[in-house]
């Protein structure tokens, strides 16, 4: 009788808080990709990075959760990278789940929903950075309330 393989895949109860507050589709996207990546690469950073790359292809972080994007595709220059270039990363061009490739009008709408002040005078790059900071604040506040 073959030995059963012990699963190291996160269960729904072990999802990151931002995914717990997201749609079932976002959760399933992350979990399915993570499961596949664990089979391919083993448990660890690479499996998590792969799962988030997949998530960011179809979802964007808005506040303390992930929402489905109107279009599929990489959300920022880091998400567009593959292989060794993606693993090297580290040069600060990840937008942390903000869809930096979205239109300025979309970013203005997200910034309005997050009550980002001064948004109408911001460049597209400034909007991405302001949304990322607003997302971080919203996530921190949600985690504090969850505790």
Short mmCIF file of N, CA and C in Angstrom, two decimals:
data_model
loop_
_atom_site.label_atom_id
_atom_site.label_comp_id
_atom_site.label_asym_id
_atom_site.label_seq_id
_atom_site.Cartn_x
_atom_site.Cartn_y
_atom_site.Cartn_z
N UNK A 1 0.85 -1.17 0.00
CA UNK A 1 0.00 0.00 0.00
C UNK A 1 0.90 1.24 0.00
N UNK A 2 0.71 2.17 -0.97
CA UNK A 2 1.58 3.35 -1.06
C UNK A 2 1.33 4.30 0.11
N UNK A 3 2.40 4.94 0.53
CA UNK A 3 2.28 5.92 1.62
C UNK A 3 1.52 7.14 1.12
N UNK A 4 0.66 7.67 1.97
CA UNK A 4 -0.07 8.86 1.60
C UNK A 4 0.83 10.07 1.71
N UNK A 5 0.74 10.94 0.71
CA UNK A 5 1.51 12.17 0.71
C UNK A 5 0.84 13.17 1.63
N UNK A 6 1.59 13.69 2.59
CA UNK A 6 1.04 14.67 3.53
C UNK A 6 0.93 16.02 2.82
N UNK A 7 -0.22 16.61 2.87
CA UNK A 7 -0.44 17.90 2.22
C UNK A 7 0.09 19.04 3.07
N UNK A 8 0.84 19.91 2.43
CA UNK A 8 1.31 21.12 3.10
C UNK A 8 0.58 22.34 2.56
N UNK A 9 -0.49 22.08 1.83
CA UNK A 9 -1.26 23.16 1.24
C UNK A 9 -2.09 23.87 2.31
N UNK A 10 -2.10 25.21 2.28
CA UNK A 10 -2.89 25.93 3.28
C UNK A 10 -4.38 25.61 3.12
N UNK A 11 -5.05 25.48 4.23
CA UNK A 11 -6.49 25.30 4.18
C UNK A 11 -7.13 26.68 4.17
N UNK A 12 -8.43 26.72 3.98
CA UNK A 12 -9.13 28.00 4.00
C UNK A 12 -8.91 28.75 5.31
N UNK A 13 -8.74 28.01 6.39
CA UNK A 13 -8.55 28.68 7.68
C UNK A 13 -7.15 29.27 7.82
N UNK A 14 -6.24 28.92 6.89
CA UNK A 14 -4.88 29.45 6.94
C UNK A 14 -4.62 30.51 5.88
N UNK A 15 -5.65 30.93 5.16
CA UNK A 15 -5.48 31.95 4.13
C UNK A 15 -5.05 33.27 4.75
N UNK A 16 -4.30 34.05 4.00
CA UNK A 16 -3.98 35.40 4.44
C UNK A 16 -5.26 36.18 4.65
N UNK A 17 -5.23 37.11 5.57
CA UNK A 17 -6.46 37.84 5.92
C UNK A 17 -7.05 38.58 4.73
N UNK A 18 -6.21 39.10 3.83
CA UNK A 18 -6.75 39.81 2.67
C UNK A 18 -7.53 38.86 1.77
N UNK A 19 -7.11 37.60 1.71
CA UNK A 19 -7.85 36.61 0.92
C UNK A 19 -9.10 36.15 1.65
N UNK A 20 -9.04 36.07 2.98
CA UNK A 20 -10.24 35.69 3.74
C UNK A 20 -11.38 36.69 3.50
N UNK A 21 -11.04 37.95 3.27
CA UNK A 21 -12.05 38.99 3.05
C UNK A 21 -12.39 39.16 1.57
N UNK A 22 -11.90 38.27 0.74
CA UNK A 22 -12.11 38.36 -0.71
C UNK A 22 -13.12 37.32 -1.17
N UNK A 23 -13.48 37.41 -2.43
CA UNK A 23 -14.47 36.49 -2.99
C UNK A 23 -13.96 35.05 -3.00
N UNK A 24 -14.89 34.14 -3.10
CA UNK A 24 -14.54 32.72 -3.19
C UNK A 24 -13.67 32.47 -4.42
N UNK A 25 -13.95 33.18 -5.50
CA UNK A 25 -13.18 33.01 -6.73
C UNK A 25 -11.72 33.42 -6.52
N UNK A 26 -11.48 34.52 -5.80
CA UNK A 26 -10.11 34.95 -5.50
C UNK A 26 -9.41 33.90 -4.64
N UNK A 27 -10.12 33.40 -3.65
CA UNK A 27 -9.56 32.38 -2.77
C UNK A 27 -9.22 31.12 -3.56
N UNK A 28 -10.14 30.67 -4.41
CA UNK A 28 -9.92 29.46 -5.21
C UNK A 28 -8.76 29.65 -6.18
N UNK A 29 -8.64 30.84 -6.75
CA UNK A 29 -7.52 31.12 -7.67
C UNK A 29 -6.20 30.95 -6.94
N UNK A 30 -6.09 31.56 -5.76
CA UNK A 30 -4.84 31.49 -5.00
C UNK A 30 -4.57 30.05 -4.56
N UNK A 31 -5.59 29.39 -4.01
CA UNK A 31 -5.40 28.03 -3.50
C UNK A 31 -5.02 27.03 -4.60
N UNK A 32 -5.72 27.11 -5.74
CA UNK A 32 -5.44 26.17 -6.83
C UNK A 32 -4.03 26.38 -7.37
N UNK A 33 -3.63 27.62 -7.53
CA UNK A 33 -2.27 27.89 -8.02
C UNK A 33 -1.24 27.48 -7.00
N UNK A 34 -1.51 27.75 -5.73
CA UNK A 34 -0.57 27.37 -4.68
C UNK A 34 -0.42 25.85 -4.63
N UNK A 35 -1.53 25.11 -4.71
CA UNK A 35 -1.47 23.65 -4.71
C UNK A 35 -0.58 23.13 -5.85
N UNK A 36 -0.80 23.67 -7.03
CA UNK A 36 -0.03 23.25 -8.20
C UNK A 36 1.45 23.61 -8.03
N UNK A 37 1.71 24.81 -7.51
CA UNK A 37 3.10 25.25 -7.32
C UNK A 37 3.81 24.41 -6.27
N UNK A 38 3.08 24.00 -5.23
CA UNK A 38 3.69 23.14 -4.20
C UNK A 38 4.08 21.80 -4.82
N UNK A 39 3.22 21.26 -5.68
CA UNK A 39 3.55 20.00 -6.35
C UNK A 39 4.78 20.17 -7.23
N UNK A 40 4.88 21.31 -7.90
CA UNK A 40 5.98 21.55 -8.83
C UNK A 40 7.28 21.94 -8.14
N UNK A 41 7.20 22.87 -7.18
CA UNK A 41 8.41 23.46 -6.58
C UNK A 41 8.62 23.09 -5.11
N UNK A 42 7.61 22.54 -4.47
CA UNK A 42 7.69 22.29 -3.03
C UNK A 42 7.13 23.50 -2.27
N UNK A 43 6.89 23.28 -1.00
CA UNK A 43 6.33 24.34 -0.14
C UNK A 43 7.37 25.44 0.04
N UNK A 44 6.90 26.66 0.13
CA UNK A 44 7.82 27.75 0.42
C UNK A 44 7.53 29.01 -0.38
N UNK A 45 8.52 29.88 -0.37
CA UNK A 45 8.37 31.21 -0.97
C UNK A 45 7.98 31.14 -2.45
N UNK A 46 8.60 30.22 -3.19
CA UNK A 46 8.31 30.15 -4.62
C UNK A 46 6.85 29.79 -4.88
N UNK A 47 6.29 28.90 -4.09
CA UNK A 47 4.88 28.53 -4.25
C UNK A 47 3.98 29.71 -3.93
N UNK A 48 4.30 30.45 -2.87
CA UNK A 48 3.50 31.63 -2.52
C UNK A 48 3.62 32.71 -3.60
N UNK A 49 4.83 32.93 -4.09
CA UNK A 49 5.05 33.95 -5.12
C UNK A 49 4.28 33.60 -6.38
N UNK A 50 4.28 32.32 -6.74
CA UNK A 50 3.55 31.86 -7.92
C UNK A 50 2.04 32.07 -7.73
N UNK A 51 1.53 31.76 -6.55
CA UNK A 51 0.10 31.93 -6.27
C UNK A 51 -0.30 33.40 -6.35
N UNK A 52 0.53 34.28 -5.81
CA UNK A 52 0.21 35.70 -5.88
C UNK A 52 0.32 36.24 -7.29
N UNK A 53 1.26 35.75 -8.08
CA UNK A 53 1.36 36.19 -9.47
C UNK A 53 0.08 35.83 -10.22
N UNK A 54 -0.42 34.63 -9.97
CA UNK A 54 -1.67 34.21 -10.60
C UNK A 54 -2.85 35.06 -10.13
N UNK A 55 -2.90 35.29 -8.83
CA UNK A 55 -3.98 36.12 -8.27
C UNK A 55 -3.97 37.51 -8.88
N UNK A 56 -2.78 38.12 -8.96
CA UNK A 56 -2.66 39.48 -9.47
C UNK A 56 -2.92 39.57 -10.97
N UNK A 57 -2.96 38.43 -11.65
CA UNK A 57 -3.29 38.41 -13.07
C UNK A 57 -4.77 38.70 -13.30
N UNK A 58 -5.61 38.29 -12.34
CA UNK A 58 -7.06 38.45 -12.50
C UNK A 58 -7.71 39.33 -11.44
N UNK A 59 -6.97 39.66 -10.37
CA UNK A 59 -7.53 40.42 -9.26
C UNK A 59 -6.60 41.56 -8.89
N UNK A 60 -7.16 42.59 -8.28
CA UNK A 60 -6.36 43.70 -7.76
C UNK A 60 -6.73 43.93 -6.31
N UNK A 61 -5.78 44.40 -5.54
CA UNK A 61 -6.04 44.66 -4.13
C UNK A 61 -6.69 46.04 -4.01
N UNK A 62 -7.83 46.07 -3.35
CA UNK A 62 -8.55 47.32 -3.10
C UNK A 62 -8.87 47.34 -1.62
N UNK A 63 -8.20 48.22 -0.90
CA UNK A 63 -8.40 48.28 0.54
C UNK A 63 -7.86 47.03 1.19
N UNK A 64 -8.73 46.32 1.90
CA UNK A 64 -8.30 45.15 2.68
C UNK A 64 -8.64 43.82 2.03
N UNK A 65 -8.94 43.82 0.71
CA UNK A 65 -9.34 42.59 0.04
C UNK A 65 -8.96 42.66 -1.45
N UNK A 66 -9.20 41.57 -2.15
CA UNK A 66 -8.91 41.46 -3.58
C UNK A 66 -10.22 41.48 -4.36
N UNK A 67 -10.26 42.26 -5.46
CA UNK A 67 -11.43 42.36 -6.33
C UNK A 67 -11.04 41.97 -7.75
N UNK A 68 -11.99 41.35 -8.46
CA UNK A 68 -11.73 40.93 -9.83
C UNK A 68 -11.49 42.14 -10.72
N UNK A 69 -10.49 42.03 -11.60
CA UNK A 69 -10.18 43.11 -12.54
C UNK A 69 -11.10 43.02 -13.75
N UNK A 70 -11.26 44.15 -14.45
CA UNK A 70 -12.05 44.16 -15.68
C UNK A 70 -11.34 43.44 -16.81
N UNK A 71 -10.03 43.36 -16.73
CA UNK A 71 -9.21 42.71 -17.76
C UNK A 71 -8.16 41.83 -17.08
N UNK A 72 -7.76 40.80 -17.77
CA UNK A 72 -6.72 39.93 -17.22
C UNK A 72 -5.37 40.38 -17.74
N UNK A 73 -4.37 40.15 -16.92
CA UNK A 73 -3.01 40.48 -17.33
C UNK A 73 -2.20 40.90 -16.13
N UNK A 74 -0.89 41.02 -16.32
CA UNK A 74 -0.02 41.41 -15.21
C UNK A 74 -0.41 42.78 -14.68
N UNK A 75 -0.27 42.96 -13.38
CA UNK A 75 -0.70 44.21 -12.75
C UNK A 75 0.41 45.25 -12.66
N UNK A 76 1.65 44.83 -12.84
CA UNK A 76 2.76 45.76 -12.74
C UNK A 76 3.98 45.13 -13.40
N UNK A 77 5.08 45.88 -13.56
CA UNK A 77 6.26 45.32 -14.22
C UNK A 77 6.79 44.06 -13.55
N UNK A 78 6.75 43.98 -12.24
CA UNK A 78 7.24 42.80 -11.54
C UNK A 78 6.38 41.58 -11.88
N UNK A 79 5.07 41.76 -11.94
CA UNK A 79 4.17 40.64 -12.24
C UNK A 79 4.33 40.15 -13.68
N UNK A 80 4.85 41.00 -14.55
CA UNK A 80 5.04 40.61 -15.95
C UNK A 80 6.29 39.76 -16.15
N UNK A 81 7.17 39.76 -15.18
CA UNK A 81 8.42 39.00 -15.31
C UNK A 81 8.20 37.51 -15.11
N UNK A 82 9.10 36.74 -15.68
CA UNK A 82 9.04 35.29 -15.56
C UNK A 82 10.43 34.76 -15.20
N UNK A 83 10.46 33.55 -14.68
CA UNK A 83 11.72 32.85 -14.44
C UNK A 83 12.66 33.57 -13.50
N UNK A 84 13.94 33.56 -13.84
CA UNK A 84 14.99 34.13 -12.98
C UNK A 84 14.76 35.61 -12.75
N UNK A 85 14.28 36.32 -13.75
CA UNK A 85 14.04 37.76 -13.60
C UNK A 85 12.98 38.02 -12.53
N UNK A 86 11.96 37.20 -12.47
CA UNK A 86 10.91 37.35 -11.46
C UNK A 86 11.45 37.03 -10.08
N UNK A 87 12.27 35.98 -9.99
CA UNK A 87 12.82 35.61 -8.70
C UNK A 87 13.80 36.65 -8.19
N UNK A 88 14.53 37.30 -9.10
CA UNK A 88 15.49 38.33 -8.69
C UNK A 88 14.76 39.51 -8.07
N UNK A 89 13.67 39.96 -8.72
CA UNK A 89 12.82 41.04 -8.18
C UNK A 89 13.61 42.08 -7.43
N UNK A 90 13.07 42.51 -6.32
CA UNK A 90 13.77 43.35 -5.38
C UNK A 90 14.09 44.76 -5.80
N UNK A 91 13.72 45.18 -7.02
CA UNK A 91 14.06 46.54 -7.39
C UNK A 91 12.89 47.50 -7.20
N UNK A 92 11.90 47.08 -6.41
CA UNK A 92 10.85 48.00 -5.98
C UNK A 92 9.78 48.32 -7.00
N UNK A 93 9.67 47.55 -8.09
CA UNK A 93 8.66 47.90 -9.07
C UNK A 93 7.38 47.09 -8.95
N UNK A 94 7.19 46.37 -7.84
CA UNK A 94 5.92 45.71 -7.58
C UNK A 94 4.97 46.75 -6.99
N UNK A 95 3.74 46.71 -7.44
CA UNK A 95 2.75 47.66 -6.94
C UNK A 95 1.91 47.06 -5.82
N UNK A 96 2.32 45.92 -5.29
CA UNK A 96 1.65 45.34 -4.13
C UNK A 96 0.20 44.99 -4.34
N UNK A 97 -0.16 44.59 -5.54
CA UNK A 97 -1.54 44.21 -5.82
C UNK A 97 -2.36 45.30 -6.48
N UNK A 98 -1.84 46.53 -6.52
CA UNK A 98 -2.53 47.61 -7.24
C UNK A 98 -2.33 47.35 -8.73
N UNK A 99 -3.39 47.52 -9.51
CA UNK A 99 -3.28 47.30 -10.95
C UNK A 99 -2.67 48.53 -11.61
N UNK A 100 -1.34 48.60 -11.60
CA UNK A 100 -0.62 49.75 -12.15
C UNK A 100 -0.80 49.87 -13.65
N UNK A 101 -1.25 48.80 -14.31
CA UNK A 101 -1.48 48.85 -15.75
C UNK A 101 -2.89 49.30 -16.11
N UNK A 102 -3.72 49.58 -15.11
CA UNK A 102 -5.08 50.06 -15.36
C UNK A 102 -5.04 51.50 -15.85
N UNK A 103 -6.14 51.96 -16.37
CA UNK A 103 -6.22 53.35 -16.83
C UNK A 103 -6.18 54.31 -15.64
N UNK A 104 -5.82 55.54 -15.93
CA UNK A 104 -5.82 56.55 -14.87
C UNK A 104 -7.23 56.75 -14.32
N UNK A 105 -8.22 56.65 -15.19
CA UNK A 105 -9.62 56.80 -14.75
C UNK A 105 -9.97 55.71 -13.73
N UNK A 106 -9.55 54.49 -14.00
CA UNK A 106 -9.80 53.39 -13.06
C UNK A 106 -9.10 53.66 -11.73
N UNK A 107 -7.84 54.06 -11.81
CA UNK A 107 -7.09 54.35 -10.59
C UNK A 107 -7.72 55.49 -9.80
N UNK A 108 -8.23 56.50 -10.49
CA UNK A 108 -8.93 57.59 -9.81
C UNK A 108 -10.18 57.07 -9.10
N UNK A 109 -10.89 56.15 -9.74
CA UNK A 109 -12.09 55.56 -9.13
C UNK A 109 -11.73 54.78 -7.86
N UNK A 110 -10.67 53.96 -7.94
CA UNK A 110 -10.23 53.20 -6.78
C UNK A 110 -9.79 54.16 -5.67
N UNK A 111 -9.04 55.20 -6.03
CA UNK A 111 -8.57 56.18 -5.05
C UNK A 111 -9.74 56.89 -4.39
N UNK A 112 -10.78 57.16 -5.15
CA UNK A 112 -11.98 57.80 -4.58
C UNK A 112 -12.65 56.86 -3.59
N UNK A 113 -12.77 55.58 -3.93
CA UNK A 113 -13.37 54.60 -3.03
C UNK A 113 -12.59 54.47 -1.73
N UNK A 114 -11.26 54.67 -1.83
CA UNK A 114 -10.40 54.56 -0.65
C UNK A 114 -10.19 55.91 0.04
N UNK A 115 -10.87 56.94 -0.46
CA UNK A 115 -10.81 58.30 0.10
C UNK A 115 -9.38 58.84 0.15
N UNK A 116 -8.66 58.66 -0.97
CA UNK A 116 -7.32 59.20 -1.09
C UNK A 116 -7.43 60.69 -1.37
N UNK A 117 -6.85 61.49 -0.51
CA UNK A 117 -6.91 62.95 -0.66
C UNK A 117 -5.91 63.43 -1.71
N UNK A 118 -6.32 64.44 -2.48
CA UNK A 118 -5.46 65.03 -3.50
C UNK A 118 -5.35 64.21 -4.77
N UNK A 119 -6.20 63.21 -4.91
CA UNK A 119 -6.11 62.29 -6.03
C UNK A 119 -6.27 62.95 -7.39
N UNK A 120 -7.08 64.00 -7.48
CA UNK A 120 -7.34 64.62 -8.78
C UNK A 120 -6.10 65.31 -9.35
N UNK A 121 -5.14 65.63 -8.51
CA UNK A 121 -3.92 66.31 -8.97
C UNK A 121 -2.75 65.33 -9.14
N UNK A 122 -2.96 64.06 -8.90
CA UNK A 122 -1.87 63.08 -8.94
C UNK A 122 -1.65 62.53 -10.34
N UNK A 123 -0.38 62.20 -10.60
CA UNK A 123 -0.05 61.47 -11.82
C UNK A 123 -0.46 60.01 -11.62
N UNK A 124 -0.40 59.24 -12.68
CA UNK A 124 -0.76 57.83 -12.59
C UNK A 124 0.16 57.11 -11.59
N UNK A 125 1.45 57.37 -11.65
CA UNK A 125 2.39 56.75 -10.72
C UNK A 125 2.11 57.13 -9.28
N UNK A 126 1.76 58.41 -9.05
CA UNK A 126 1.43 58.85 -7.70
C UNK A 126 0.15 58.19 -7.20
N UNK A 127 -0.82 57.99 -8.11
CA UNK A 127 -2.05 57.30 -7.73
C UNK A 127 -1.77 55.87 -7.30
N UNK A 128 -0.93 55.18 -8.06
CA UNK A 128 -0.59 53.79 -7.71
C UNK A 128 0.02 53.76 -6.32
N UNK A 129 0.97 54.64 -6.06
CA UNK A 129 1.62 54.68 -4.75
C UNK A 129 0.64 55.03 -3.63
N UNK A 130 -0.24 56.00 -3.88
CA UNK A 130 -1.22 56.41 -2.86
C UNK A 130 -2.22 55.29 -2.58
N UNK A 131 -2.64 54.57 -3.62
CA UNK A 131 -3.57 53.44 -3.44
C UNK A 131 -2.89 52.34 -2.66
N UNK A 132 -1.62 52.08 -2.98
CA UNK A 132 -0.88 51.04 -2.25
C UNK A 132 -0.81 51.38 -0.77
N UNK A 133 -0.54 52.62 -0.44
CA UNK A 133 -0.49 53.05 0.97
C UNK A 133 -1.86 52.95 1.62
N UNK A 134 -2.91 53.34 0.89
CA UNK A 134 -4.27 53.25 1.43
C UNK A 134 -4.66 51.78 1.66
N UNK A 135 -4.24 50.91 0.73
CA UNK A 135 -4.49 49.47 0.90
C UNK A 135 -3.81 48.95 2.15
N UNK A 136 -2.55 49.36 2.35
CA UNK A 136 -1.80 48.91 3.54
C UNK A 136 -2.49 49.38 4.82
N UNK A 137 -2.97 50.61 4.83
CA UNK A 137 -3.67 51.13 6.03
C UNK A 137 -4.97 50.36 6.26
N UNK A 138 -5.72 50.11 5.20
CA UNK A 138 -6.99 49.39 5.33
C UNK A 138 -6.76 47.96 5.81
N UNK A 139 -5.73 47.31 5.30
CA UNK A 139 -5.41 45.95 5.72
C UNK A 139 -5.00 45.92 7.19
N UNK A 140 -4.16 46.87 7.60
CA UNK A 140 -3.72 46.93 9.00
C UNK A 140 -4.92 47.16 9.93
N UNK A 141 -5.82 48.05 9.52
CA UNK A 141 -7.01 48.32 10.34
C UNK A 141 -7.91 47.09 10.42
N UNK A 142 -8.08 46.40 9.30
CA UNK A 142 -8.93 45.19 9.28
C UNK A 142 -8.32 44.10 10.17
N UNK A 143 -7.01 43.94 10.10
CA UNK A 143 -6.36 42.92 10.94
C UNK A 143 -6.49 43.27 12.41
N UNK A 144 -6.41 44.54 12.73
CA UNK A 144 -6.57 44.97 14.11
C UNK A 144 -7.99 44.66 14.61
N UNK A 145 -8.97 44.90 13.74
CA UNK A 145 -10.37 44.61 14.09
C UNK A 145 -10.63 43.11 14.19
N UNK A 146 -9.88 42.31 13.39
CA UNK A 146 -10.05 40.85 13.42
C UNK A 146 -9.50 40.24 14.71
N UNK A 147 -8.55 40.94 15.32
CA UNK A 147 -7.85 40.38 16.49
C UNK A 147 -8.71 40.34 17.72
#
